[in-house]
Short mmCIF file of C-alpha atoms and ligand atoms in Angstrom, two decimals:
data_model
loop_
_atom_site.label_atom_id
_atom_site.label_comp_id
_atom_site.label_asym_id
_atom_site.label_seq_id
_atom_site.Cartn_x
_atom_site.Cartn_y
_atom_site.Cartn_z
CA MET A 1 26.68 13.78 5.24
CA THR A 2 28.60 10.76 6.38
CA GLU A 3 31.74 9.33 4.87
CA GLU A 4 31.38 6.83 2.04
CA ILE A 5 32.36 3.18 2.46
CA LYS A 6 33.48 0.93 -0.37
CA LEU A 7 31.57 -2.30 -0.87
CA GLN A 8 32.43 -5.00 -3.36
CA VAL A 9 29.82 -7.05 -5.17
CA GLN A 10 30.48 -10.75 -5.66
CA LYS A 11 31.07 -11.76 -9.27
CA ASN A 12 27.81 -13.70 -9.60
CA HIS A 13 25.75 -10.69 -8.42
CA GLU A 14 27.50 -8.12 -10.61
CA LYS A 15 25.14 -8.34 -13.56
CA LYS A 16 22.04 -7.69 -11.44
CA TYR A 17 23.48 -4.50 -9.96
CA LYS A 18 24.89 -3.29 -13.26
CA GLU A 19 21.44 -3.76 -14.75
CA GLY A 20 19.88 -1.56 -12.12
CA CYS A 21 18.62 -3.67 -9.19
CA PRO A 22 17.95 -1.02 -6.51
CA LEU A 23 17.95 -3.20 -3.37
CA LEU A 24 21.28 -4.13 -1.79
CA SER A 25 21.37 -7.57 -0.20
CA LYS A 26 23.99 -8.87 2.17
CA GLU A 27 24.54 -12.06 0.17
CA ALA A 28 25.68 -10.01 -2.81
CA LEU A 29 28.71 -8.56 -1.05
CA THR A 30 32.22 -9.89 -0.57
CA ASN A 31 32.80 -7.63 2.43
CA PRO A 32 29.45 -7.08 4.17
CA GLU A 33 31.18 -6.60 7.53
CA SER A 34 32.54 -3.25 6.42
CA ILE A 35 29.02 -1.79 6.59
CA TYR A 36 28.82 -0.29 10.01
CA LYS A 37 26.09 2.26 10.52
CA GLU A 38 22.50 3.01 9.58
CA GLY A 39 22.53 5.88 7.09
CA SER A 40 26.14 5.35 5.96
CA LEU A 41 26.69 6.04 2.31
CA PHE A 42 28.39 3.36 0.26
CA LYS A 43 30.02 3.02 -3.11
CA LEU A 44 29.42 -0.31 -4.81
CA MET A 45 32.35 -1.70 -6.84
CA ASP A 46 32.70 -4.72 -9.08
CA THR A 47 35.40 -7.34 -8.54
CA GLU A 48 37.76 -5.36 -10.76
CA GLY A 49 37.28 -2.27 -8.62
CA ASN A 50 35.12 -0.36 -11.12
CA PHE A 51 32.32 1.85 -9.86
CA ILE A 52 28.81 0.40 -10.17
CA ALA A 53 26.58 2.54 -7.97
CA ARG A 54 26.14 4.60 -4.86
CA GLY A 55 23.60 4.21 -2.07
CA TYR A 56 22.79 4.22 1.63
CA TYR A 57 22.78 1.54 4.26
CA GLY A 58 19.46 0.88 5.97
CA LEU A 59 18.30 -2.44 7.30
CA GLN A 60 14.84 -3.45 6.06
CA ASN A 61 12.94 -6.74 5.90
CA LYS A 62 14.45 -7.77 2.64
CA GLY A 63 17.71 -5.90 2.19
CA ILE A 64 20.42 -3.90 3.85
CA GLY A 65 20.25 -0.74 1.78
CA TRP A 66 19.17 1.00 -1.40
CA ILE A 67 21.07 2.11 -4.48
CA LEU A 68 20.53 5.80 -5.20
CA THR A 69 22.53 6.45 -8.34
CA HIS A 70 24.54 4.71 -11.04
CA LYS A 71 26.37 7.92 -11.98
CA GLU A 72 29.79 8.24 -10.41
CA LYS A 73 29.66 12.02 -10.44
CA ASP A 74 26.34 12.17 -8.53
CA ALA A 75 26.94 13.07 -4.89
CA ILE A 76 24.32 12.07 -2.33
CA ASP A 77 23.73 15.44 -0.77
CA HIS A 78 21.02 18.00 -0.16
CA LEU A 79 20.74 18.74 -3.88
CA PHE A 80 20.35 15.07 -4.70
CA PHE A 81 17.31 14.75 -2.40
CA GLN A 82 15.93 18.01 -3.72
CA ARG A 83 16.26 16.81 -7.33
CA LYS A 84 14.56 13.49 -6.70
CA ILE A 85 11.71 14.91 -4.67
CA ALA A 86 11.15 17.82 -7.07
CA ALA A 87 10.98 15.38 -10.00
CA ALA A 88 8.41 13.27 -8.12
CA ILE A 89 6.29 16.33 -7.34
CA ASN A 90 6.43 17.47 -10.97
CA LYS A 91 5.28 14.05 -12.11
CA ARG A 92 2.20 14.44 -9.88
CA SER A 93 1.29 17.84 -11.24
CA PRO A 94 -1.97 16.54 -12.79
CA PHE A 95 -2.97 15.42 -9.28
CA TYR A 96 -2.06 18.77 -7.77
CA HIS A 97 -4.42 20.43 -10.25
CA ARG A 98 -7.40 18.32 -9.27
CA GLU A 99 -10.00 19.58 -6.86
CA ASP A 100 -11.94 16.35 -6.54
CA THR A 101 -8.90 14.37 -5.30
CA THR A 102 -6.68 15.78 -2.58
CA ALA A 103 -4.96 12.63 -1.30
CA PHE A 104 -2.34 10.76 -3.30
CA ARG A 105 1.20 9.45 -3.15
CA VAL A 106 3.84 12.06 -3.88
CA PHE A 107 6.93 9.90 -3.55
CA ASN A 108 6.99 6.13 -3.93
CA GLY A 109 10.31 4.76 -2.69
CA GLU A 110 12.57 3.12 -5.27
CA GLY A 111 10.01 3.90 -8.00
CA ASP A 112 10.89 7.56 -7.51
CA GLY A 113 14.57 6.91 -6.91
CA ILE A 114 14.92 6.56 -3.13
CA GLY A 115 14.01 3.17 -1.68
CA GLY A 116 12.77 3.06 1.91
CA LEU A 117 10.95 6.42 1.72
CA THR A 118 7.36 7.25 0.83
CA ILE A 119 5.54 10.58 1.04
CA ASP A 120 1.77 10.95 0.81
CA ARG A 121 -0.31 14.08 0.47
CA TYR A 122 -3.47 14.37 2.56
CA GLY A 123 -4.86 17.79 1.66
CA GLU A 124 -2.59 20.43 3.14
CA TYR A 125 -0.76 17.86 5.25
CA TYR A 126 1.93 15.36 4.32
CA LEU A 127 2.81 11.96 5.73
CA ILE A 128 6.31 10.51 5.46
CA ASN A 129 7.00 6.80 5.95
CA TRP A 130 10.57 5.94 6.97
CA TYR A 131 11.24 2.26 6.35
CA SER A 132 14.66 2.10 8.04
CA LEU A 133 16.70 3.88 10.63
CA GLY A 134 19.11 4.46 7.75
CA ILE A 135 16.79 6.65 5.70
CA TYR A 136 15.69 8.34 8.93
CA GLN A 137 19.24 9.72 9.20
CA PHE A 138 18.35 11.96 6.25
CA ARG A 139 15.22 13.28 8.00
CA GLU A 140 16.34 16.89 8.32
CA GLU A 141 17.38 17.04 4.64
CA ILE A 142 14.09 15.61 3.48
CA LEU A 143 11.91 17.74 5.76
CA SER A 144 13.71 20.88 4.64
CA VAL A 145 13.36 19.91 0.97
CA LEU A 146 9.62 19.35 1.43
CA ASN A 147 9.19 22.66 3.22
CA LEU A 148 11.10 24.38 0.45
CA LEU A 149 9.24 22.76 -2.45
CA ILE A 150 5.64 22.60 -1.23
CA GLN A 151 5.24 24.41 2.09
CA PRO A 152 2.93 21.89 3.69
CA ARG A 153 0.76 23.13 6.54
CA GLY A 154 2.11 20.27 8.62
CA ILE A 155 4.11 17.06 8.24
CA TYR A 156 3.50 13.77 10.04
CA GLU A 157 5.74 10.73 9.94
CA LYS A 158 5.67 6.97 10.58
CA LYS A 159 8.80 5.27 11.74
CA ARG A 160 8.47 1.74 10.40
CA PHE A 161 11.67 0.30 11.72
CA ASP A 162 11.39 -1.44 15.07
CA GLU A 163 13.27 -4.78 15.37
CA LYS A 164 10.69 -6.53 13.18
CA GLY A 165 10.46 -3.70 10.65
CA GLN A 166 7.14 -2.66 12.16
CA TYR A 167 5.67 0.72 13.05
CA VAL A 168 7.07 2.42 16.17
CA GLU A 169 4.26 3.79 18.35
CA ASP A 170 4.90 7.49 18.86
CA ASP A 171 3.55 11.02 18.49
CA ASP A 172 3.81 11.16 14.70
CA PHE A 173 3.76 14.93 14.35
CA ALA A 174 7.01 16.15 12.71
CA THR A 175 6.86 19.86 11.78
CA GLY A 176 4.56 22.75 10.90
CA THR A 177 1.09 23.13 12.39
CA ARG A 178 -0.81 20.22 13.90
CA ALA A 179 -3.99 19.18 12.09
CA ASP A 180 -7.42 18.72 13.69
CA PHE A 181 -8.33 15.07 13.25
CA PRO A 182 -10.27 13.60 11.64
CA LEU A 183 -9.00 15.46 8.63
CA VAL A 184 -11.29 15.28 5.59
CA VAL A 185 -9.66 14.62 2.22
CA LYS A 186 -11.35 14.06 -1.12
CA GLU A 187 -11.05 11.23 -3.58
CA ASN A 188 -12.94 11.51 -6.84
CA GLY A 189 -15.35 13.79 -5.04
CA VAL A 190 -15.91 11.43 -2.10
CA ARG A 191 -15.05 12.66 1.39
CA ILE A 192 -12.72 10.44 3.39
CA GLU A 193 -11.87 11.01 7.04
CA VAL A 194 -8.26 10.29 7.96
CA ASN A 195 -6.11 10.53 11.06
CA LEU A 196 -2.37 10.85 10.52
CA ASN A 197 -1.52 10.53 14.20
CA ASP A 198 -3.24 7.38 15.38
CA GLY A 199 -1.11 4.30 14.83
CA ALA A 200 0.32 2.77 11.69
CA MET A 201 -2.69 3.27 9.39
CA THR A 202 -4.47 6.47 8.39
CA GLY A 203 -8.01 5.30 7.59
CA VAL A 204 -7.58 4.88 3.85
CA PHE A 205 -5.32 2.95 1.49
CA LEU A 206 -4.54 5.38 -1.30
CA ASP A 207 -3.43 2.69 -3.77
CA GLN A 208 -7.05 1.50 -4.25
CA ARG A 209 -8.31 4.80 -5.69
CA GLU A 210 -9.05 3.47 -9.16
CA VAL A 211 -10.68 0.33 -7.84
CA ARG A 212 -13.06 2.32 -5.64
CA LYS A 213 -13.94 4.60 -8.55
CA LYS A 214 -14.69 1.68 -10.84
CA LEU A 215 -16.85 0.05 -8.16
CA ARG A 216 -18.85 3.25 -7.74
CA ASP A 217 -19.15 4.21 -11.40
CA LYS A 218 -19.75 0.87 -13.08
CA TYR A 219 -20.70 -1.93 -10.71
CA ALA A 220 -22.55 -0.74 -7.60
CA MET A 221 -25.88 0.46 -8.97
CA GLY A 222 -28.79 -1.51 -7.57
CA LYS A 223 -26.56 -4.20 -6.04
CA THR A 224 -26.18 -5.54 -2.53
CA LEU A 225 -22.56 -5.16 -1.51
CA LEU A 226 -20.61 -7.20 0.99
CA ASN A 227 -17.31 -5.59 2.01
CA THR A 228 -15.08 -7.98 3.93
CA PHE A 229 -11.97 -6.89 5.87
CA SER A 230 -13.65 -3.52 5.55
CA TYR A 231 -11.45 -1.44 7.95
CA THR A 232 -13.02 2.09 7.83
CA GLY A 233 -15.51 1.02 5.16
CA VAL A 234 -14.32 3.19 2.30
CA PHE A 235 -15.30 0.56 -0.31
CA SER A 236 -18.79 0.48 1.23
CA VAL A 237 -19.10 4.26 1.02
CA PHE A 238 -18.13 4.23 -2.68
CA GLY A 239 -20.61 1.41 -3.25
CA ALA A 240 -23.43 3.28 -1.52
CA LEU A 241 -22.65 6.47 -3.44
CA GLY A 242 -22.68 4.46 -6.65
CA GLY A 243 -26.24 3.39 -5.93
CA ALA A 244 -25.81 0.08 -4.13
CA LYS A 245 -29.13 -1.08 -2.67
CA HIS A 246 -27.48 -1.99 0.62
CA THR A 247 -23.99 -2.44 2.02
CA THR A 248 -22.63 -4.79 4.68
CA SER A 249 -19.16 -4.12 6.08
CA VAL A 250 -17.37 -6.78 8.13
CA ASP A 251 -14.18 -6.29 10.13
CA LEU A 252 -13.13 -7.71 13.46
CA ALA A 253 -11.47 -4.54 14.73
CA LYS A 254 -13.82 -2.90 17.25
CA ARG A 255 -12.92 0.58 16.05
CA SER A 256 -14.05 -0.19 12.53
CA LEU A 257 -17.66 0.36 13.63
CA GLU A 258 -17.38 4.03 14.61
CA LEU A 259 -14.86 4.79 11.86
CA THR A 260 -17.16 3.32 9.22
CA GLN A 261 -20.18 5.17 10.60
CA ALA A 262 -18.17 8.38 10.40
CA GLN A 263 -17.16 7.76 6.75
CA PHE A 264 -20.83 7.30 5.80
CA LEU A 265 -21.89 10.41 7.73
CA ALA A 266 -19.16 12.49 6.09
CA ASN A 267 -20.86 11.71 2.77
CA GLY A 268 -24.41 12.41 3.85
CA ILE A 269 -25.41 8.76 4.21
CA ASP A 270 -27.22 7.71 7.36
CA PRO A 271 -25.10 4.82 8.74
CA GLU A 272 -28.26 3.30 10.23
CA THR A 273 -29.36 2.43 6.70
CA GLN A 274 -26.23 0.27 6.24
CA GLU A 275 -25.01 -2.83 8.07
CA ILE A 276 -21.67 -2.66 9.88
CA ARG A 277 -20.55 -5.80 11.71
CA VAL A 278 -17.62 -6.18 14.06
CA GLU A 279 -16.96 -9.84 13.45
CA ASP A 280 -14.46 -12.38 12.14
CA VAL A 281 -15.03 -12.62 8.38
CA PHE A 282 -14.78 -16.40 8.54
CA ASN A 283 -17.64 -16.55 11.08
CA PHE A 284 -19.63 -14.21 8.91
CA PHE A 285 -19.27 -16.56 5.90
CA ASP A 286 -20.77 -19.40 8.00
CA TYR A 287 -23.59 -17.12 9.11
CA ALA A 288 -24.37 -15.97 5.55
CA VAL A 289 -24.39 -19.52 4.17
CA LYS A 290 -26.64 -20.70 7.00
CA HIS A 291 -29.13 -17.93 6.32
CA GLY A 292 -28.97 -18.29 2.55
CA GLN A 293 -27.70 -14.73 2.16
CA LYS A 294 -26.14 -13.82 -1.18
CA TYR A 295 -24.62 -10.62 -2.50
CA GLY A 296 -24.36 -8.98 -5.90
CA ILE A 297 -20.85 -7.75 -5.13
CA VAL A 298 -18.36 -9.19 -2.65
CA VAL A 299 -15.19 -7.24 -1.89
CA LEU A 300 -12.27 -9.31 -0.59
CA ASP A 301 -9.34 -7.26 0.63
CA PRO A 302 -7.57 -9.23 3.36
CA PRO A 303 -4.20 -8.37 4.85
CA SER A 304 -1.31 -10.52 3.53
CA PHE A 305 -1.12 -12.13 6.91
CA ALA A 306 -3.52 -12.01 9.85
CA ARG A 307 -4.16 -13.94 12.98
CA SER A 308 -7.53 -13.86 14.72
CA LYS A 309 -8.69 -15.97 17.68
CA LYS A 310 -9.76 -18.84 15.49
CA HIS A 311 -7.91 -18.36 12.21
CA THR A 312 -4.53 -17.65 10.79
CA PHE A 313 -4.77 -16.28 7.28
CA SER A 314 -1.86 -16.11 4.89
CA ALA A 315 -2.71 -14.78 1.44
CA LYS A 316 -0.17 -17.01 -0.26
CA LYS A 317 -1.62 -20.18 1.25
CA ASP A 318 -5.24 -19.36 1.97
CA TYR A 319 -6.48 -17.02 -0.75
CA PRO A 320 -7.95 -19.82 -2.92
CA ALA A 321 -10.00 -21.05 0.05
CA LEU A 322 -11.11 -17.49 0.81
CA LEU A 323 -12.32 -17.18 -2.79
CA GLU A 324 -14.29 -20.38 -2.44
CA ARG A 325 -16.07 -18.99 0.60
CA ALA A 326 -16.84 -15.81 -1.33
CA ILE A 327 -18.16 -17.73 -4.37
CA ASP A 328 -20.68 -19.50 -2.10
CA ILE A 329 -22.31 -16.23 -1.11
CA THR A 330 -22.12 -14.39 -4.44
CA GLU A 331 -25.27 -14.28 -6.57
CA ASP A 332 -25.22 -15.83 -10.04
CA ASN A 333 -23.67 -13.25 -12.38
CA GLY A 334 -22.50 -11.35 -9.31
CA VAL A 335 -19.01 -9.89 -9.05
CA ILE A 336 -16.19 -10.65 -6.63
CA ILE A 337 -13.63 -7.88 -6.26
CA ALA A 338 -10.56 -9.79 -5.13
CA SER A 339 -7.60 -7.77 -3.95
CA THR A 340 -4.25 -8.54 -2.40
CA ASN A 341 -1.19 -6.54 -1.43
CA ALA A 342 0.94 -9.64 -0.94
CA ALA A 343 4.33 -9.11 -2.61
CA ALA A 344 5.10 -12.83 -2.27
CA PHE A 345 3.24 -13.78 -5.48
CA ASP A 346 2.47 -12.11 -8.80
CA MET A 347 -0.66 -11.50 -10.87
CA LYS A 348 -0.25 -14.77 -12.76
CA THR A 349 -0.29 -16.74 -9.53
CA PHE A 350 -3.23 -14.70 -8.26
CA LYS A 351 -5.20 -15.53 -11.41
CA GLY A 352 -4.24 -19.15 -10.79
CA PHE A 353 -5.88 -18.90 -7.34
CA VAL A 354 -9.06 -17.66 -9.01
CA SER A 355 -9.10 -20.54 -11.53
CA LYS A 356 -8.46 -23.05 -8.78
CA ALA A 357 -11.32 -21.77 -6.60
CA PHE A 358 -13.84 -21.73 -9.46
CA GLN A 359 -12.70 -25.14 -10.64
CA LYS A 360 -13.35 -26.54 -7.19
CA LYS A 361 -16.86 -25.10 -7.32
CA GLU A 362 -17.22 -26.38 -10.93
CA LEU A 363 -18.32 -22.96 -12.09
CA PRO A 364 -17.23 -20.79 -15.00
CA PHE A 365 -16.01 -17.25 -14.37
CA LYS A 366 -14.90 -14.21 -16.29
CA ILE A 367 -12.32 -11.62 -15.33
CA LEU A 368 -13.89 -8.22 -16.02
CA GLU A 369 -11.27 -5.80 -14.72
CA GLU A 370 -7.67 -6.00 -13.65
CA TYR A 371 -5.75 -3.43 -11.61
CA SER A 372 -2.26 -2.99 -10.28
CA LEU A 373 -0.72 0.07 -8.60
CA PRO A 374 -1.96 3.44 -9.88
CA ARG A 375 0.25 6.07 -11.54
CA ASP A 376 1.17 7.87 -8.34
CA PHE A 377 2.75 4.61 -7.11
CA PRO A 378 5.42 4.08 -9.78
CA THR A 379 7.63 1.02 -9.39
CA HIS A 380 11.22 0.25 -10.37
CA PRO A 381 11.63 -1.92 -13.49
CA SER A 382 14.35 -3.98 -11.79
CA PHE A 383 12.37 -4.49 -8.61
CA PRO A 384 9.11 -6.31 -9.39
CA GLU A 385 8.44 -7.01 -5.69
CA GLY A 386 7.57 -3.32 -5.35
CA ASP A 387 4.62 -3.87 -7.68
CA TYR A 388 2.59 -5.57 -4.95
CA LEU A 389 -1.06 -4.64 -5.63
CA LYS A 390 -3.26 -7.04 -7.57
CA VAL A 391 -6.99 -6.56 -8.00
CA LEU A 392 -9.43 -8.58 -10.12
CA PHE A 393 -13.14 -8.03 -10.75
CA ILE A 394 -14.45 -11.55 -11.34
CA LYS A 395 -17.91 -12.41 -12.60
CA LYS A 396 -19.41 -15.60 -11.22
CA GLU A 397 -21.07 -17.18 -14.23
CA THR A 398 -23.73 -19.87 -14.12
CA SER A 399 -23.04 -23.45 -15.12
CA PRO A 400 -23.95 -24.02 -18.76
N1 SAH B 1 -10.28 -3.15 2.66
C1 SAH B 1 -9.81 -2.11 3.56
C2 SAH B 1 -8.44 -2.38 4.11
C3 SAH B 1 -8.30 -3.67 4.83
S1 SAH B 1 -7.03 -3.64 6.01
C4 SAH B 1 -9.80 -0.78 2.82
O1 SAH B 1 -9.78 -0.75 1.60
O2 SAH B 1 -9.76 0.25 3.49
C5 SAH B 1 -7.25 -5.20 6.73
C6 SAH B 1 -8.40 -5.25 7.71
O3 SAH B 1 -8.67 -6.63 7.94
C7 SAH B 1 -8.09 -4.67 9.09
O4 SAH B 1 -9.01 -3.66 9.36
C8 SAH B 1 -8.27 -5.86 10.04
O5 SAH B 1 -8.92 -5.49 11.26
C9 SAH B 1 -9.15 -6.78 9.25
N2 SAH B 1 -9.10 -8.22 9.57
C10 SAH B 1 -8.02 -9.02 9.65
N3 SAH B 1 -8.38 -10.30 9.88
C11 SAH B 1 -9.74 -10.31 9.91
C12 SAH B 1 -10.72 -11.33 10.08
N4 SAH B 1 -10.39 -12.59 10.28
N5 SAH B 1 -12.01 -10.97 10.05
C13 SAH B 1 -12.38 -9.67 9.87
N6 SAH B 1 -11.50 -8.69 9.68
C14 SAH B 1 -10.20 -8.98 9.71
#
């Protein structure tokens, strides 16, 4: 391991770090220039020279490194990584004992004690996300710990640290045996096809597990379902399996068509019985309004930011307007499942967006369900930005 550098926190930032804030920001330091290398270990001191914490340097969108321990005697070495990862695996032991769910998050960054690192299980394979070149310096340690603790059949990895903090296109195979893709994993008994070596995304977002289950078990029966920003259509598959009368999936990515067909087929549903449209969601809204089409359930799960030929969508600015479009094509007493992974605003603000949209339409509504990240995505109490997922099931009520 590398030598440790001493960093001093400015007086007005001391409290935050003493109280446990895990993300190191440049503004907090009196001597930021002494940080010199991705993966360097640092010791954080207060203005009096007392020890506050220890961590590693790694440039990410929002910070320059992560705090790893507040105990002066804790060394950041092989054993440290082993302890943290073993604790995370133990915490997931109920998941490891399930046969109906084989994909879940095993390690969730700062929520499990190491910011900038996530590890997901996909059946016998594992996927590591490295969020900085800094954490990537510990790659060998972390791979060897994983091989020691769980003997995966194979490990894949995503390097998410190009100049803009984005995914680096590469062969993502790391060690072990290569998988045959698509790989089929299970979630609450549903089969999901994933590919761990085909770009930044795998085919499924594991953090929506509980939402998909609720949709299938309580809301889908007998309903028509519109799934917007549908990607590989996993919400549609859960809807269909829950007894939805019909599903429509809309996504502008060309590949979403074959990927969605495959997800249906993997679950014994003939994709020809469902509608899958490769189209801009905003065009689809116009089309549906023009043809008087309404849906019993509308799923809204847009990216935080997206640019298509005609539209730029930013969740923070445009979500209320998106909700208004959805309200127009939801049946009376129908349900909108509104989701966002935007870390830039919290649940209170998101609920405010819902009120604003319904107020504009002069319609009453009722929030039926509320979700944030599931248990395998623990967050850090001093880092609320990590708690990004917000999902609401909203009933469109009729005017009195
Ligand atoms: N709801 C999906 C994940 C959505 S990921 C799931 O649970 O699996 C975001 C998706 O939005 C991407 O597939 C992207 O192609 C799509 N997208 C972004 N802008 C869009 C637009 N204007 N119209 C349709 N799809 C869009």
